[in-house]
Amino acid sequence: MAKRAKTTLVGKIHPDVLAFTVGQDPVLDLELAEWDCLGTAAHVATLARLRVRPPVIRPAEARRVIRELAVLRDEARAGRLVITAADQDVHLAVERLLTTRLGDVGRRVHTGRSRNDQVAVDIRLHARENLSALTLEAAALATELLRFARRHARLPMVGRTHLQPAMPSSVGLWAAGYAEALLDDLLTVEAAYAYADRCPLGSAAGYGVPLPIDRAFTARALAFAAPHHNVIYASNARGKCEAIVLGALGQVMLTLSRFSEDLILYSMPEFGYFALPPEFCTGSSIMPQKYNPDVLELIRAKTAVVLGQGAAACGIVKGLAGGYNRDLQDTKALYLDGLRTTRASLRILRLLVAALDVRRDRLLAGFTPGVFATDRALALVAGGRPFRDAYQYVRDHLDELDTVDPRAALAAKTGRRGTVNLDFAPLRRRVAAMQRQTLRQQRVTHRAFTRLLGTL
Ligand code: ARG
């Protein structure tokens, strides 16, 4: 016998079709719930200002709705909000809860909006909050790297190209390089934040509504930089916003992955430059001697996953006709997981760097005479020889190279005498500026949210 169709807010639907189309939304949307409450509050505040007769929502009714949305937001944060399969998603769940608790006025809140602009605004609110938090987490890791770099600024370490010993370098230079990489990666995170900082509300299903909705007011209520200018674009940017965030996350993860690979390599017994804190390694069930660099290996793997999530989101968007398509729903899991993974990776690496040990003897043992070959050629240049001749001379006499004190070799190229910069203060200043800007951003948005939920 055919299964009985399930009655939902948006029609009678075959239960298998409902389950298939709803997918993971009842679980995934829990993470968007607090943002759905805020977005709904802004929309209701805007509806209360509409100059239409009869009013869609009276100011006193809007205040009741917004008060209830504040309660719902707290419930969502405490994990007490439940989305049923019949709700389909958080949007209809919030509408159902408002109607159950407040009666008929709940049936008015969806006036002039669609789940399309609703989910888009939820994701953007979520993205801004999470990108700010991620920026602070990346800044904390950069700070830890710079602390480590300062502690070991001039501790010699062989610089490698093709993994082969190349030139004298230092632990400080190595670590600070990753701090600067993170700072530059944060430029792409900043760009993703700016992309997310537009309010799609009022675009509704993507074609606007015949109501004088003040979109600039809604945008201001949620502390967005501006509403989207074009309503079709507001809708089409769904999925792209997620892909752009994932793109920025992919860049951060790429840095973490290369750093992890360096640590895996340089902490293996054959190198032994670094000692991973034992509490960051897991052992083997059979081999008693093992301390494996699992955290670093998983970061390497998760980098591939996040890059793949970015590619998958682009793939979903690529062939879509303009306007909303249900395909977009599948960008949500990619986006949410990518953010969670990247933030967790930044946090665990900061802990690891704070506990990382160096092995001076092993670092020094890595220096072979060949590491000084280029410096020797340049010393000949200083005596007046053309570089190409000096290069050829040293190449022909490699066995005559002296072992130089690596500290002296490093000193010869730091400061005004060379291009190696072991002054990390400018990087520390960049981290501080990034932190200040992010905290300011958070203050501005959080103040707007409090104002929105507290008053009307
Ligand atoms: N859960 C849906 C999504 O994530 C919400 C939007 C549904 N819109 C629609 N026209 N069916 O895309």
Tab-separated table of N, CA and C in Angstrom, residues 286-436:
chain	number	residue	atom	x	y	z
A	286	ILE	N	49.944	-2.175	19.254
A	286	ILE	CA	50.870	-3.323	19.270
A	286	ILE	C	52.313	-2.917	19.544
A	287	MET	N	52.704	-1.719	19.060
A	287	MET	CA	54.121	-1.328	19.174
A	287	MET	C	54.291	-0.367	20.346
A	288	PRO	N	54.879	-0.854	21.431
A	288	PRO	CA	54.922	-0.068	22.675
A	288	PRO	C	55.722	1.231	22.553
A	289	GLN	N	56.625	1.304	21.584
A	289	GLN	CA	57.528	2.456	21.524
A	289	GLN	C	56.936	3.655	20.804
A	290	LYS	N	55.717	3.490	20.226
A	290	LYS	CA	55.238	4.505	19.280
A	290	LYS	C	54.649	5.772	19.894
A	291	TYR	N	55.042	6.893	19.321
A	291	TYR	CA	54.392	8.194	19.566
A	291	TYR	C	54.096	8.777	18.189
A	292	ASN	N	52.885	8.656	17.749
A	292	ASN	CA	52.567	9.058	16.374
A	292	ASN	C	52.018	10.480	16.296
A	293	PRO	N	52.361	11.194	15.218
A	293	PRO	CA	51.917	12.600	15.099
A	293	PRO	C	50.509	12.714	14.526
A	294	ASP	N	49.563	12.057	15.163
A	294	ASP	CA	48.204	11.959	14.600
A	294	ASP	C	47.542	13.309	14.322
A	295	VAL	N	47.723	14.244	15.273
A	295	VAL	CA	47.063	15.550	15.110
A	295	VAL	C	47.497	16.166	13.778
A	296	LEU	N	48.797	16.128	13.536
A	296	LEU	CA	49.337	16.755	12.322
A	296	LEU	C	48.887	16.010	11.073
A	297	GLU	N	48.825	14.692	11.174
A	297	GLU	CA	48.377	13.901	10.017
A	297	GLU	C	46.919	14.213	9.696
A	298	LEU	N	46.117	14.357	10.755
A	298	LEU	CA	44.696	14.636	10.516
A	298	LEU	C	44.497	16.033	9.927
A	299	ILE	N	45.343	16.969	10.322
A	299	ILE	CA	45.231	18.309	9.729
A	299	ILE	C	45.554	18.234	8.234
A	300	ARG	N	46.568	17.441	7.897
A	300	ARG	CA	46.901	17.231	6.479
A	300	ARG	C	45.689	16.673	5.738
A	301	ALA	N	45.031	15.679	6.321
A	301	ALA	CA	43.868	15.060	5.667
A	301	ALA	C	42.698	16.036	5.582
A	302	LYS	N	42.466	16.751	6.674
A	302	LYS	CA	41.317	17.658	6.704
A	302	LYS	C	41.507	18.805	5.718
A	303	THR	N	42.751	19.149	5.438
A	303	THR	CA	43.011	20.177	4.431
A	303	THR	C	42.467	19.717	3.083
A	304	ALA	N	42.717	18.463	2.766
A	304	ALA	CA	42.182	17.920	1.505
A	304	ALA	C	40.653	17.970	1.530
A	305	VAL	N	40.076	17.662	2.681
A	305	VAL	CA	38.612	17.661	2.783
A	305	VAL	C	38.060	19.069	2.573
A	306	VAL	N	38.651	20.062	3.248
A	306	VAL	CA	38.131	21.437	3.122
A	306	VAL	C	38.306	21.954	1.693
A	307	LEU	N	39.459	21.648	1.086
A	307	LEU	CA	39.650	22.058	-0.317
A	307	LEU	C	38.600	21.390	-1.195
A	308	GLY	N	38.300	20.134	-0.892
A	308	GLY	CA	37.280	19.407	-1.643
A	308	GLY	C	35.894	20.008	-1.427
A	309	GLN	N	35.642	20.436	-0.204
A	309	GLN	CA	34.339	21.058	0.079
A	309	GLN	C	34.180	22.342	-0.721
A	310	GLY	N	35.264	23.111	-0.838
A	310	GLY	CA	35.205	24.323	-1.652
A	310	GLY	C	34.923	23.987	-3.104
A	311	ALA	N	35.597	22.947	-3.597
A	311	ALA	CA	35.397	22.537	-4.992
A	311	ALA	C	33.965	22.023	-5.190
A	312	ALA	N	33.457	21.284	-4.198
A	312	ALA	CA	32.094	20.747	-4.306
A	312	ALA	C	31.069	21.878	-4.333
A	313	ALA	N	31.285	22.888	-3.484
A	313	ALA	CA	30.340	24.022	-3.462
A	313	ALA	C	30.362	24.746	-4.813
A	314	CYS	N	31.556	24.958	-5.363
A	314	CYS	CA	31.648	25.594	-6.690
A	314	CYS	C	30.955	24.720	-7.733
A	315	GLY	N	31.158	23.418	-7.620
A	315	GLY	CA	30.537	22.495	-8.569
A	315	GLY	C	29.020	22.557	-8.523
A	316	ILE	N	28.477	22.687	-7.323
A	316	ILE	CA	27.011	22.764	-7.180
A	316	ILE	C	26.492	24.041	-7.829
A	317	VAL	N	27.224	25.130	-7.640
A	317	VAL	CA	26.759	26.424	-8.150
A	317	VAL	C	26.940	26.530	-9.669
A	318	LYS	N	27.994	25.889	-10.161
A	318	LYS	CA	28.447	26.103	-11.537
A	318	LYS	C	27.349	26.064	-12.597
A	319	GLY	N	26.549	24.995	-12.577
A	319	GLY	CA	25.612	24.836	-13.697
A	319	GLY	C	24.211	25.342	-13.408
A	320	LEU	N	24.021	26.033	-12.294
A	320	LEU	CA	22.659	26.408	-11.916
A	320	LEU	C	22.116	27.553	-12.761
A	321	ALA	N	20.867	27.393	-13.178
A	321	ALA	CA	20.178	28.513	-13.809
A	321	ALA	C	19.961	29.581	-12.746
A	322	GLY	N	19.824	30.845	-13.170
A	322	GLY	CA	19.595	31.937	-12.222
A	322	GLY	C	18.331	31.685	-11.413
A	323	GLY	N	18.315	32.215	-10.181
A	323	GLY	CA	17.179	31.997	-9.284
A	323	GLY	C	17.467	30.811	-8.382
A	324	TYR	N	16.633	30.649	-7.352
A	324	TYR	CA	16.868	29.566	-6.388
A	324	TYR	C	16.679	28.196	-7.033
A	325	ASN	N	17.556	27.291	-6.697
A	325	ASN	CA	17.408	25.876	-7.052
A	325	ASN	C	17.707	25.075	-5.796
A	326	ARG	N	17.016	23.968	-5.614
A	326	ARG	CA	17.174	23.221	-4.361
A	326	ARG	C	18.584	22.659	-4.192
A	327	ASP	N	19.322	22.558	-5.304
A	327	ASP	CA	20.727	22.110	-5.224
A	327	ASP	C	21.484	22.857	-4.126
A	328	LEU	N	21.114	24.136	-3.974
A	328	LEU	CA	21.864	25.007	-3.063
A	328	LEU	C	21.860	24.495	-1.632
A	329	GLN	N	20.796	23.783	-1.300
A	329	GLN	CA	20.705	23.235	0.053
A	329	GLN	C	21.932	22.379	0.380
A	330	ASP	N	22.459	21.708	-0.613
A	330	ASP	CA	23.589	20.800	-0.367
A	330	ASP	C	24.923	21.523	-0.173
A	331	THR	N	24.938	22.852	-0.324
A	331	THR	CA	26.179	23.573	-0.003
A	331	THR	C	26.299	23.777	1.515
A	332	LYS	N	25.170	23.591	2.198
A	332	LYS	CA	25.136	23.928	3.626
A	332	LYS	C	26.051	23.026	4.453
A	333	ALA	N	25.936	21.708	4.250
A	333	ALA	CA	26.749	20.764	5.034
A	333	ALA	C	28.235	21.008	4.779
A	334	LEU	N	28.587	21.289	3.519
A	334	LEU	CA	29.986	21.537	3.158
A	334	LEU	C	30.520	22.742	3.918
A	335	TYR	N	29.725	23.808	3.840
A	335	TYR	CA	30.116	25.072	4.472
A	335	TYR	C	30.251	24.921	5.990
A	336	LEU	N	29.244	24.349	6.620
A	336	LEU	CA	29.270	24.236	8.090
A	336	LEU	C	30.437	23.367	8.548
A	337	ASP	N	30.645	22.256	7.856
A	337	ASP	CA	31.725	21.349	8.254
A	337	ASP	C	33.097	21.984	8.020
A	338	GLY	N	33.238	22.681	6.900
A	338	GLY	CA	34.519	23.328	6.593
A	338	GLY	C	34.904	24.342	7.662
A	339	LEU	N	33.928	25.123	8.093
A	339	LEU	CA	34.204	26.116	9.132
A	339	LEU	C	34.588	25.448	10.445
A	340	ARG	N	33.826	24.442	10.812
A	340	ARG	CA	34.083	23.746	12.079
A	340	ARG	C	35.490	23.133	12.056
A	341	THR	N	35.821	22.481	10.956
A	341	THR	CA	37.118	21.812	10.821
A	341	THR	C	38.275	22.804	10.893
A	342	THR	N	38.154	23.914	10.173
A	342	THR	CA	39.256	24.881	10.132
A	342	THR	C	39.456	25.509	11.505
A	343	ARG	N	38.357	25.852	12.159
A	343	ARG	CA	38.483	26.462	13.493
A	343	ARG	C	39.120	25.470	14.468
A	344	ALA	N	38.697	24.225	14.428
A	344	ALA	CA	39.256	23.219	15.349
A	344	ALA	C	40.745	23.009	15.066
A	345	SER	N	41.129	23.035	13.790
A	345	SER	CA	42.541	22.829	13.428
A	345	SER	C	43.403	23.966	13.974
A	346	LEU	N	42.913	25.199	13.848
A	346	LEU	CA	43.672	26.352	14.364
A	346	LEU	C	43.863	26.235	15.874
A	347	ARG	N	42.800	25.813	16.553
A	347	ARG	CA	42.883	25.742	18.027
A	347	ARG	C	43.860	24.663	18.483
A	348	ILE	N	43.804	23.500	17.854
A	348	ILE	CA	44.661	22.400	18.320
A	348	ILE	C	46.129	22.700	18.001
A	349	LEU	N	46.376	23.362	16.851
A	349	LEU	CA	47.766	23.664	16.514
A	349	LEU	C	48.376	24.692	17.455
A	350	ARG	N	47.551	25.626	17.919
A	350	ARG	CA	48.085	26.609	18.873
A	350	ARG	C	48.565	25.890	20.140
A	351	LEU	N	47.767	24.957	20.620
A	351	LEU	CA	48.160	24.199	21.814
A	351	LEU	C	49.452	23.436	21.563
A	352	LEU	N	49.548	22.850	20.371
A	352	LEU	CA	50.725	22.044	20.056
A	352	LEU	C	51.984	22.912	19.991
A	353	VAL	N	51.883	24.069	19.337
A	353	VAL	CA	53.058	24.939	19.207
A	353	VAL	C	53.508	25.421	20.590
A	354	ALA	N	52.529	25.708	21.447
A	354	ALA	CA	52.876	26.197	22.793
A	354	ALA	C	53.684	25.156	23.562
A	355	ALA	N	53.539	23.881	23.206
A	355	ALA	CA	54.215	22.814	23.964
A	355	ALA	C	55.362	22.180	23.177
A	356	LEU	N	55.703	22.789	22.025
A	356	LEU	CA	56.705	22.189	21.138
A	356	LEU	C	58.126	22.391	21.672
A	357	ASP	N	58.932	21.347	21.627
A	357	ASP	CA	60.325	21.414	22.087
A	357	ASP	C	61.283	21.377	20.911
A	358	VAL	N	62.462	22.004	21.084
A	358	VAL	CA	63.477	21.959	20.028
A	358	VAL	C	64.676	21.154	20.532
A	359	ARG	N	65.407	20.562	19.588
A	359	ARG	CA	66.594	19.775	19.953
A	359	ARG	C	67.799	20.410	19.268
A	360	ARG	N	68.484	21.238	20.030
A	360	ARG	CA	69.603	22.026	19.517
A	360	ARG	C	70.686	21.161	18.849
A	361	ASP	N	71.082	20.072	19.535
A	361	ASP	CA	72.173	19.230	19.009
A	361	ASP	C	71.809	18.657	17.644
A	362	ARG	N	70.555	18.246	17.499
A	362	ARG	CA	70.137	17.648	16.225
A	362	ARG	C	70.059	18.697	15.121
A	363	LEU	N	69.634	19.892	15.498
A	363	LEU	CA	69.566	20.976	14.514
A	363	LEU	C	70.969	21.298	14.001
A	364	LEU	N	71.938	21.375	14.922
A	364	LEU	CA	73.312	21.711	14.521
A	364	LEU	C	73.941	20.584	13.708
A	365	ALA	N	73.580	19.333	14.077
A	365	ALA	CA	74.154	18.178	13.374
A	365	ALA	C	73.707	18.141	11.909
A	366	GLY	N	72.623	18.860	11.598
A	366	GLY	CA	72.107	18.854	10.222
A	366	GLY	C	72.980	19.640	9.254
A	367	PHE	N	73.909	20.438	9.772
A	367	PHE	CA	74.718	21.289	8.887
A	367	PHE	C	75.883	20.516	8.275
A	368	THR	N	75.856	20.377	6.970
A	368	THR	CA	76.976	19.765	6.238
A	368	THR	C	77.709	20.924	5.530
A	369	PRO	N	78.974	20.733	5.155
A	369	PRO	CA	79.713	21.841	4.529
A	369	PRO	C	78.987	22.424	3.312
A	370	GLY	N	78.297	21.568	2.558
A	370	GLY	CA	77.622	22.034	1.343
A	370	GLY	C	76.633	23.155	1.611
A	371	VAL	N	76.073	23.191	2.823
A	371	VAL	CA	75.078	24.212	3.167
A	371	VAL	C	75.673	25.617	3.033
A	372	PHE	N	77.019	25.704	3.127
A	372	PHE	CA	77.663	27.025	3.093
A	372	PHE	C	78.195	27.382	1.698
A	373	ALA	N	77.906	26.541	0.700
A	373	ALA	CA	78.492	26.731	-0.631
A	373	ALA	C	78.088	28.079	-1.247
A	374	THR	N	76.843	28.438	-1.153
A	374	THR	CA	76.386	29.691	-1.766
A	374	THR	C	77.030	30.888	-1.077
A	375	ASP	N	77.086	30.816	0.257
A	375	ASP	CA	77.724	31.915	0.993
A	375	ASP	C	79.182	32.072	0.554
A	376	ARG	N	79.853	30.934	0.327
A	376	ARG	CA	81.257	30.964	-0.109
A	376	ARG	C	81.374	31.650	-1.478
A	377	ALA	N	80.463	31.296	-2.388
A	377	ALA	CA	80.486	31.924	-3.721
A	377	ALA	C	80.277	33.429	-3.588
A	378	LEU	N	79.381	33.830	-2.708
A	378	LEU	CA	79.110	35.262	-2.544
A	378	LEU	C	80.280	35.970	-1.878
A	379	ALA	N	81.029	35.226	-1.057
A	379	ALA	CA	82.228	35.823	-0.458
A	379	ALA	C	83.241	36.115	-1.563
A	380	LEU	N	83.323	35.219	-2.539
A	380	LEU	CA	84.240	35.451	-3.672
A	380	LEU	C	83.771	36.650	-4.495
A	381	VAL	N	82.446	36.794	-4.635
A	381	VAL	CA	81.892	37.954	-5.347
A	381	VAL	C	82.314	39.239	-4.640
A	382	ALA	N	82.304	39.178	-3.308
A	382	ALA	CA	82.699	40.374	-2.536
A	382	ALA	C	84.159	40.747	-2.823
A	383	GLY	N	84.944	39.731	-3.235
A	383	GLY	CA	86.338	40.005	-3.596
A	383	GLY	C	86.484	40.473	-5.035
A	384	GLY	N	85.365	40.606	-5.765
A	384	GLY	CA	85.417	41.169	-7.106
A	384	GLY	C	85.117	40.201	-8.245
A	385	ARG	N	84.926	38.899	-7.945
A	385	ARG	CA	84.674	37.948	-9.041
A	385	ARG	C	83.228	38.034	-9.541
A	386	PRO	N	83.007	37.841	-10.825
A	386	PRO	CA	81.623	37.735	-11.316
A	386	PRO	C	80.959	36.515	-10.665
A	387	PHE	N	79.676	36.628	-10.356
A	387	PHE	CA	79.022	35.544	-9.630
A	387	PHE	C	79.137	34.217	-10.364
A	388	ARG	N	78.949	34.236	-11.692
A	388	ARG	CA	78.952	32.954	-12.426
A	388	ARG	C	80.297	32.235	-12.305
A	389	ASP	N	81.381	33.024	-12.287
A	389	ASP	CA	82.711	32.413	-12.107
A	389	ASP	C	82.852	31.845	-10.702
A	390	ALA	N	82.405	32.625	-9.710
A	390	ALA	CA	82.505	32.189	-8.311
A	390	ALA	C	81.705	30.902	-8.117
A	391	TYR	N	80.516	30.874	-8.711
A	391	TYR	CA	79.642	29.694	-8.623
A	391	TYR	C	80.384	28.464	-9.159
A	392	GLN	N	80.982	28.635	-10.355
A	392	GLN	CA	81.660	27.507	-10.990
A	392	GLN	C	82.862	27.059	-10.159
A	393	TYR	N	83.571	28.033	-9.594
A	393	TYR	CA	84.752	27.711	-8.789
A	393	TYR	C	84.338	26.860	-7.579
A	394	VAL	N	83.305	27.303	-6.876
A	394	VAL	CA	82.877	26.571	-5.670
A	394	VAL	C	82.347	25.187	-6.068
A	395	ARG	N	81.635	25.127	-7.165
A	395	ARG	CA	81.098	23.840	-7.619
A	395	ARG	C	82.232	22.849	-7.903
A	396	ASP	N	83.347	23.371	-8.479
A	396	ASP	CA	84.490	22.510	-8.797
A	396	ASP	C	85.305	22.146	-7.558
A	397	HIS	N	85.109	22.865	-6.448
A	397	HIS	CA	85.919	22.612	-5.251
A	397	HIS	C	85.054	22.338	-4.024
A	398	LEU	N	83.956	21.635	-4.215
A	398	LEU	CA	83.014	21.390	-3.109
A	398	LEU	C	83.678	20.694	-1.923
A	399	ASP	N	84.649	19.830	-2.226
A	399	ASP	CA	85.286	19.078	-1.131
A	399	ASP	C	86.211	19.953	-0.297
A	400	GLU	N	86.444	21.180	-0.748
A	400	GLU	CA	87.325	22.073	0.028
A	400	GLU	C	86.549	23.013	0.934
A	401	LEU	N	85.235	22.902	0.903
A	401	LEU	CA	84.410	23.829	1.707
A	401	LEU	C	84.687	23.629	3.188
A	402	ASP	N	84.845	24.753	3.910
A	402	ASP	CA	85.025	24.664	5.358
A	402	ASP	C	83.659	24.617	6.028
A	403	THR	N	83.639	23.989	7.205
A	403	THR	CA	82.427	24.078	8.007
A	403	THR	C	82.479	25.420	8.717
A	404	VAL	N	81.465	26.202	8.487
A	404	VAL	CA	81.381	27.536	9.097
A	404	VAL	C	80.462	27.423	10.298
A	405	ASP	N	80.618	28.316	11.259
A	405	ASP	CA	79.666	28.356	12.370
A	405	ASP	C	78.336	28.865	11.810
A	406	PRO	N	77.288	28.058	11.877
A	406	PRO	CA	76.010	28.477	11.283
A	406	PRO	C	75.500	29.799	11.848
A	407	ARG	N	75.815	30.074	13.136
A	407	ARG	CA	75.364	31.336	13.725
A	407	ARG	C	76.010	32.521	13.017
A	408	ALA	N	77.312	32.354	12.670
A	408	ALA	CA	78.012	33.434	11.962
A	408	ALA	C	77.424	33.592	10.562
A	409	ALA	N	77.135	32.457	9.919
A	409	ALA	CA	76.555	32.512	8.570
A	409	ALA	C	75.215	33.239	8.595
A	410	LEU	N	74.449	32.985	9.643
A	410	LEU	CA	73.146	33.639	9.768
A	410	LEU	C	73.322	35.129	10.045
A	411	ALA	N	74.266	35.419	10.952
A	411	ALA	CA	74.492	36.823	11.329
A	411	ALA	C	74.890	37.630	10.102
A	412	ALA	N	75.610	36.966	9.159
A	412	ALA	CA	76.090	37.680	7.978
A	412	ALA	C	74.954	38.118	7.064
A	413	LYS	N	73.781	37.556	7.250
A	413	LYS	CA	72.697	37.986	6.341
A	413	LYS	C	71.479	38.555	7.065
A	414	THR	N	71.647	38.868	8.328
A	414	THR	CA	70.539	39.526	9.027
A	414	THR	C	70.834	41.011	9.137
A	415	GLY	N	69.833	41.735	9.553
A	415	GLY	CA	69.985	43.174	9.742
A	415	GLY	C	70.281	43.884	8.443
A	416	ARG	N	71.047	44.967	8.529
A	416	ARG	CA	71.278	45.783	7.341
A	416	ARG	C	72.205	45.097	6.340
A	417	ARG	N	72.909	44.056	6.840
A	417	ARG	CA	73.878	43.401	5.956
A	417	ARG	C	73.247	42.330	5.065
A	418	GLY	N	71.999	42.093	5.218
A	418	GLY	CA	71.405	41.028	4.402
A	418	GLY	C	69.890	41.125	4.354
A	419	THR	N	69.316	40.144	3.702
A	419	THR	CA	67.873	40.197	3.462
A	419	THR	C	67.086	39.369	4.468
A	420	VAL	N	67.772	38.737	5.403
A	420	VAL	CA	67.047	37.910	6.376
A	420	VAL	C	66.607	38.776	7.544
A	421	ASN	N	65.309	38.819	7.756
A	421	ASN	CA	64.761	39.691	8.781
A	421	ASN	C	64.326	38.877	9.995
A	422	LEU	N	65.069	39.049	11.080
A	422	LEU	CA	64.701	38.327	12.301
A	422	LEU	C	64.040	39.268	13.316
A	423	ASP	N	63.590	40.402	12.813
A	423	ASP	CA	62.823	41.306	13.674
A	423	ASP	C	61.345	40.967	13.472
A	424	PHE	N	60.745	40.364	14.484
A	424	PHE	CA	59.361	39.897	14.325
A	424	PHE	C	58.326	40.921	14.777
A	425	ALA	N	58.800	42.074	15.252
A	425	ALA	CA	57.866	43.080	15.780
A	425	ALA	C	56.818	43.524	14.741
A	426	PRO	N	57.221	43.735	13.475
A	426	PRO	CA	56.194	44.153	12.499
A	426	PRO	C	55.084	43.105	12.350
A	427	LEU	N	55.451	41.817	12.453
A	427	LEU	CA	54.424	40.772	12.346
A	427	LEU	C	53.526	40.801	13.581
A	428	ARG	N	54.146	41.022	14.749
A	428	ARG	CA	53.329	41.096	15.972
A	428	ARG	C	52.359	42.267	15.880
A	429	ARG	N	52.816	43.375	15.284
A	429	ARG	CA	51.923	44.537	15.142
A	429	ARG	C	50.769	44.220	14.192
A	430	ARG	N	51.065	43.455	13.145
A	430	ARG	CA	49.976	43.086	12.214
A	430	ARG	C	48.944	42.205	12.917
A	431	VAL	N	49.432	41.280	13.751
A	431	VAL	CA	48.492	40.418	14.491
A	431	VAL	C	47.612	41.278	15.393
A	432	ALA	N	48.239	42.222	16.096
A	432	ALA	CA	47.490	43.062	17.030
A	432	ALA	C	46.434	43.889	16.289
A	433	ALA	N	46.809	44.416	15.118
A	433	ALA	CA	45.858	45.232	14.350
A	433	ALA	C	44.673	44.377	13.901
A	434	MET	N	44.974	43.150	13.482
A	434	MET	CA	43.927	42.221	13.042
A	434	MET	C	42.981	41.906	14.202
A	435	GLN	N	43.566	41.709	15.397
A	435	GLN	CA	42.737	41.415	16.567
A	435	GLN	C	41.843	42.607	16.919
A	436	ARG	N	42.438	43.802	16.901
A	436	ARG	CA	41.647	45.002	17.243
A	436	ARG	C	40.481	45.170	16.285
